[in-house]
Short mmCIF file of C-alpha atoms and ligand atoms in Angstrom, two decimals:
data_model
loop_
_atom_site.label_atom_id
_atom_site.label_comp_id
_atom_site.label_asym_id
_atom_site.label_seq_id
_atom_site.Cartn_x
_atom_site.Cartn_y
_atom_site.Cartn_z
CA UNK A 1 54.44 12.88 63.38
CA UNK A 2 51.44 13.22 60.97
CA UNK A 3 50.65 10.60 58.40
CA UNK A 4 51.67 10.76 54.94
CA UNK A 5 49.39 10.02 51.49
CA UNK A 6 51.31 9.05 48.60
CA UNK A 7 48.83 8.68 45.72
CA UNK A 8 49.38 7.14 42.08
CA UNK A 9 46.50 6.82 39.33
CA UNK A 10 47.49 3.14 38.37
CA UNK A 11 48.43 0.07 39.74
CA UNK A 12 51.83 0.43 38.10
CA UNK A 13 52.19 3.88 39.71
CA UNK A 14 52.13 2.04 43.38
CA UNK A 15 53.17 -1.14 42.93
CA UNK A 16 57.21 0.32 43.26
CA UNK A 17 55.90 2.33 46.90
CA UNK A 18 54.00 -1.00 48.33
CA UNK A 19 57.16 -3.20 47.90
CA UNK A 20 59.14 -0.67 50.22
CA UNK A 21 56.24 -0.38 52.53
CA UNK A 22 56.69 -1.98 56.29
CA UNK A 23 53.69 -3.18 58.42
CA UNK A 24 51.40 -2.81 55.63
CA UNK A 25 47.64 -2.88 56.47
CA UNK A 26 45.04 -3.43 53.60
CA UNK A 27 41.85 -1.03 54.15
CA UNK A 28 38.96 -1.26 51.54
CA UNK A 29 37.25 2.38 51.60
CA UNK A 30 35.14 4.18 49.18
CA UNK A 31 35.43 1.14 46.01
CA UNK A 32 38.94 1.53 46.65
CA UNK A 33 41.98 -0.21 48.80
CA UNK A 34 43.84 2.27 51.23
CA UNK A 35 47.40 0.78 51.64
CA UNK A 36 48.61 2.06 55.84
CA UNK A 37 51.95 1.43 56.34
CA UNK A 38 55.45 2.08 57.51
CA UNK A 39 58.70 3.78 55.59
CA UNK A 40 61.24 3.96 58.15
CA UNK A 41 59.76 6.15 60.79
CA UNK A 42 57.25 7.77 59.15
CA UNK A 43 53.87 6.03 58.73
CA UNK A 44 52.37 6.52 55.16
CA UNK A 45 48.96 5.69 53.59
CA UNK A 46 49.26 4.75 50.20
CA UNK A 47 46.37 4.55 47.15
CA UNK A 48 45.92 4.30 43.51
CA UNK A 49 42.77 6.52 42.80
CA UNK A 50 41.95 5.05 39.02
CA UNK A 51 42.73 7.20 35.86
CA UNK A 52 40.86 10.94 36.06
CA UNK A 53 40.45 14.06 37.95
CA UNK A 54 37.17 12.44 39.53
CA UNK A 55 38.54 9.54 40.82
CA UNK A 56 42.04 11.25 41.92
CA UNK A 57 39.95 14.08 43.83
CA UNK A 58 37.82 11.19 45.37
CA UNK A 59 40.79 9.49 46.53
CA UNK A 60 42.70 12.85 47.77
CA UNK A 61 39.70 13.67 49.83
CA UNK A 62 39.21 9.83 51.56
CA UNK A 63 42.84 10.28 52.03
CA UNK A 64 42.94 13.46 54.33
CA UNK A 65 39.41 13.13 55.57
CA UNK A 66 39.43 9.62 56.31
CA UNK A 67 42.85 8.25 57.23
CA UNK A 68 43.47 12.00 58.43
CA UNK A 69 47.12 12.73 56.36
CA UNK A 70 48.77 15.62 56.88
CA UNK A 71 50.46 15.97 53.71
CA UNK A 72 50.22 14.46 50.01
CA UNK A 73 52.52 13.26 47.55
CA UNK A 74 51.64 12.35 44.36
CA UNK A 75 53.71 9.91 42.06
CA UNK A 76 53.17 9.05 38.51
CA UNK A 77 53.98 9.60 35.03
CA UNK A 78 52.85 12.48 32.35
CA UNK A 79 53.20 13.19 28.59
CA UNK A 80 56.04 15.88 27.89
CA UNK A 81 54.73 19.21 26.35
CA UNK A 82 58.63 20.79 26.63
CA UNK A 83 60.51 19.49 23.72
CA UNK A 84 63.29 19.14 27.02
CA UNK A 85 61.46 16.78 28.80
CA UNK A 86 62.46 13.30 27.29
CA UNK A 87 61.15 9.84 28.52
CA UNK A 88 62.60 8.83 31.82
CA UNK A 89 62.88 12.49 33.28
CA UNK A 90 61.25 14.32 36.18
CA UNK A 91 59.12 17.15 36.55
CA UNK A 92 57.88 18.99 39.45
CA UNK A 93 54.72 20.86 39.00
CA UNK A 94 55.17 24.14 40.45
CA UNK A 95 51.54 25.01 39.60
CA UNK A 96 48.83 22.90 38.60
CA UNK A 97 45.76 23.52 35.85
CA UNK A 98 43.09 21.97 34.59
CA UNK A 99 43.28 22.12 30.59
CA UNK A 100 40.02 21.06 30.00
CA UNK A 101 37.79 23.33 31.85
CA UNK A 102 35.85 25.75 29.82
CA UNK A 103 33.42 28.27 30.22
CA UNK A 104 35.45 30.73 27.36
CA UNK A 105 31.83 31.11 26.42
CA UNK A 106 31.04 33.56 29.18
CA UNK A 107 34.44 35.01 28.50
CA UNK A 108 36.59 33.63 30.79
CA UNK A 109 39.93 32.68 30.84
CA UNK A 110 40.64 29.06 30.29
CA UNK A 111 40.59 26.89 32.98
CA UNK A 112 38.91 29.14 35.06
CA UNK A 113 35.68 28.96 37.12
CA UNK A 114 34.67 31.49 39.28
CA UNK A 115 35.75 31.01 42.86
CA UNK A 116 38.78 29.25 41.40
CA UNK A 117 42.09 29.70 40.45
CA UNK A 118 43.76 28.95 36.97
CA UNK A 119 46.79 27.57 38.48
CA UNK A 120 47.27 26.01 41.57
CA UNK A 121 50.54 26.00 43.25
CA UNK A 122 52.26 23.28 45.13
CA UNK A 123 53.91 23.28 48.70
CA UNK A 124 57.04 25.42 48.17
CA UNK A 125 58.91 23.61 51.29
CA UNK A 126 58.08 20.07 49.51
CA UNK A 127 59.42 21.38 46.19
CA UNK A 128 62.51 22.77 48.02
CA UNK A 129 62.98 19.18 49.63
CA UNK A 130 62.57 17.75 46.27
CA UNK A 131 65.18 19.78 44.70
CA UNK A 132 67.89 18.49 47.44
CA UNK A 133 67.01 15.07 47.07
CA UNK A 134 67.78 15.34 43.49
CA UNK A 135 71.14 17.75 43.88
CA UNK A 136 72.27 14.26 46.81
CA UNK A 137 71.11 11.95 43.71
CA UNK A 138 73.13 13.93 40.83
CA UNK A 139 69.42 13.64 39.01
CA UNK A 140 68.36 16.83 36.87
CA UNK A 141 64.49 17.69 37.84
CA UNK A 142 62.53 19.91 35.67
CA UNK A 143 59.77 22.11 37.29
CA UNK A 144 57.26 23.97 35.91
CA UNK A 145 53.55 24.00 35.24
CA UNK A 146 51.65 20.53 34.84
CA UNK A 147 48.02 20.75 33.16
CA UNK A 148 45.15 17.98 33.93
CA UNK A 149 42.79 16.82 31.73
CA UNK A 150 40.43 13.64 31.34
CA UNK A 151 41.84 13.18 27.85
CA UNK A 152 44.99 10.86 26.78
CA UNK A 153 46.87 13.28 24.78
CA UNK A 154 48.02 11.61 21.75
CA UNK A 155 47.94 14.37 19.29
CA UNK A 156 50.81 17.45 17.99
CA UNK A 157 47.62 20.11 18.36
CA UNK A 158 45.82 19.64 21.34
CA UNK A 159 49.22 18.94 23.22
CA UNK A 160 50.58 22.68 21.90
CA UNK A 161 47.37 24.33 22.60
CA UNK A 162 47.69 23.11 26.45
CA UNK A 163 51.21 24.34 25.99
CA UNK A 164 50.75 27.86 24.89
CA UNK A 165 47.27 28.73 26.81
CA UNK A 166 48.77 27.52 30.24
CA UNK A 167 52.50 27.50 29.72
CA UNK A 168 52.50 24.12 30.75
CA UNK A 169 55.20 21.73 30.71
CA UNK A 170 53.73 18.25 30.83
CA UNK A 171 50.28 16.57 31.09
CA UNK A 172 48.56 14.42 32.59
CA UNK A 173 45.07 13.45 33.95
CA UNK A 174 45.01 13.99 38.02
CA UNK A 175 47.43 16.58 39.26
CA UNK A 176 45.12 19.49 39.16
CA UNK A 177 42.00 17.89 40.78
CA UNK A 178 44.16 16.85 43.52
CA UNK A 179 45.62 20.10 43.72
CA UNK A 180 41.94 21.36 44.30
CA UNK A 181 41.47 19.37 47.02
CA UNK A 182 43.81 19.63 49.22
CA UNK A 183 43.90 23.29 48.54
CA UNK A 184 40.72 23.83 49.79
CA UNK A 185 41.76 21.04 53.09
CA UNK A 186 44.46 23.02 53.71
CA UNK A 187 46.75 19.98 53.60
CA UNK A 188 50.39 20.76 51.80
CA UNK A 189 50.67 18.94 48.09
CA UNK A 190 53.43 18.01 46.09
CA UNK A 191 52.89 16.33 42.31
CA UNK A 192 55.76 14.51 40.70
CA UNK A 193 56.08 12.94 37.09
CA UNK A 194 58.57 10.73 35.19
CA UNK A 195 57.59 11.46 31.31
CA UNK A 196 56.27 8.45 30.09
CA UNK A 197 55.11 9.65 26.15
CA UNK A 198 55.53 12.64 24.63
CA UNK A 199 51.93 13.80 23.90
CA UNK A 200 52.16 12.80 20.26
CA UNK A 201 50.72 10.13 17.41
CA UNK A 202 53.43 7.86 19.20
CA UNK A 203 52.11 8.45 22.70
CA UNK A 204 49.62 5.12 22.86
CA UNK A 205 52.79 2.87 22.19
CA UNK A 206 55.11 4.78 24.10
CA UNK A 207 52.92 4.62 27.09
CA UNK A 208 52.43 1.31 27.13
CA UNK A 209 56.23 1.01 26.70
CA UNK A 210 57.38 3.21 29.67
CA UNK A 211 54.84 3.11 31.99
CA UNK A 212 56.44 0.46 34.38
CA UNK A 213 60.18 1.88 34.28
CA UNK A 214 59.20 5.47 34.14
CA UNK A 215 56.45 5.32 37.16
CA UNK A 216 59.11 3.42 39.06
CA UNK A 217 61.62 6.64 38.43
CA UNK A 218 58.82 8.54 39.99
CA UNK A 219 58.00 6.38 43.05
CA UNK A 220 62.00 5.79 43.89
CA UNK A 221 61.81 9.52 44.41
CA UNK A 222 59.08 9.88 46.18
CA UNK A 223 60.22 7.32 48.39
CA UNK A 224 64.05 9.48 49.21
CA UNK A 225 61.63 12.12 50.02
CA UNK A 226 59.37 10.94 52.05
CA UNK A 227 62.76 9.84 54.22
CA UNK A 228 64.06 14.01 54.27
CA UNK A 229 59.94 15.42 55.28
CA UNK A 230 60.45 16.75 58.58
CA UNK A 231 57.94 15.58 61.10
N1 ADE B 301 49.87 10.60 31.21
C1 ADE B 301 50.97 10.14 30.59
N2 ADE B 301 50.95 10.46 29.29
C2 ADE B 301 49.81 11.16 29.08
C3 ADE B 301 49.22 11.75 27.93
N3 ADE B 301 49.81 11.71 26.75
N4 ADE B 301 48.02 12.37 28.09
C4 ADE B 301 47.42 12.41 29.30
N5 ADE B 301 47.94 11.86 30.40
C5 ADE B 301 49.12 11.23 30.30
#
């Protein structure tokens, strides 16, 4: 059966997936710690990458390349776009963009380089296992597009410009450079988010509010998941 990478940005994103972990093994790798362990049968490597899509495509690579995973799921929490998307819920990203990559100037589209794609889709059969795991749970998940940026969204504007120019449904600052990566590895990808702010002047406080009880929403999900993957 082939190893498992669940990711989070922040410590708080993990901590809720390393105190279900068995057998756990500490690896230092890269200026980061690589957490191998057990859930149940399935062996699973575990890693906060640090806030950004530099850091989470850094940590996404090391992950596949180095401790040789097989498929990634990635945990965390995001600022709601959709007015439907209130703290505490999940979203599925069924496509992935990056919101802040621009070269309009040469006249293309947002979020488009050439070579690339503007949207990025995730693994249909983990989306499809994610959906039962929620129908077994009686928990409503939202799916739709997430867009990445390397900006905290805390303002009405900016948040409905990502909104309308990528149809997006929540942000956040990681999903789309791990959706690069493993993308281009080949490796199956699956990004999950418990809304943790809603984009707006209140999204410092709320985010400092929910993070904890919203990113362990996330990871509790992750972790019923992780127990229906199919070797
Ligand atoms: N992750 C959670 N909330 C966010 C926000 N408002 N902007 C960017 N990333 C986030």
């Amino acid at each position: 059966m082939g190893k498992i990478a669940i990711m989070g940005a922040m410590p708080e994103e993990i901590e809720p997936l390393l105190a279900k972990l068995e057998n756990v093994k500490e690896n230092a790798y890269g200026a980061n710690v690589y957490y191998e362990g057990s859930y149940g049968t399935k062996e699973v490597v575990v890693a906060y990458s640090k806030i950004g899509k530099v850091f989470a495509a850094l940590t996404a690579t090391i992950l596949i390349e180095k401790f040789g995973c097989e498929k990634l799921l990635f945990s965390g929490v995001a600022g709601a776009i959709s007015d439907d998307l209130k703290i505490g819920d999940l979203v599925i990203a069924d496509g992935l963009c990056q919101h802040d990559l621009d070269i309009s100037a040469f006249g293309h589209p947002y979020g488009y380089v050439p070579e690339g794609e503007v949207c990025i889709a995730t693994d249909v059969t983990l989306r499809n296992i994610a959906k039962s795991v929620a129908q077994k749970k009686g928990l409503t998940l939202k799916e739709g597009v997430i867009a990445t940026g390397d900006q905290f969204v805390a303002n009405p504007e900016r948040k409905e410009w990502v909104g309308e120019t990528f149809k997006a449904s929540a942000l956040e600052m990681e999903g789309a450079s791990v959706a690069v990566v493993c993308n281009a590895l080949n490796v199956p990808f699956f990004i999950l988010r418990a809304i943790s702010d809603s984009a707006d002047m209140d999204a410092g406080f709320d985010f400092d509010t929910f993070l904890q009880s919203s990113a362990k929403i996330s990871a509790d999900f992750i972790l019923d998941m992780v127990d229906q993957i199919e070797a």
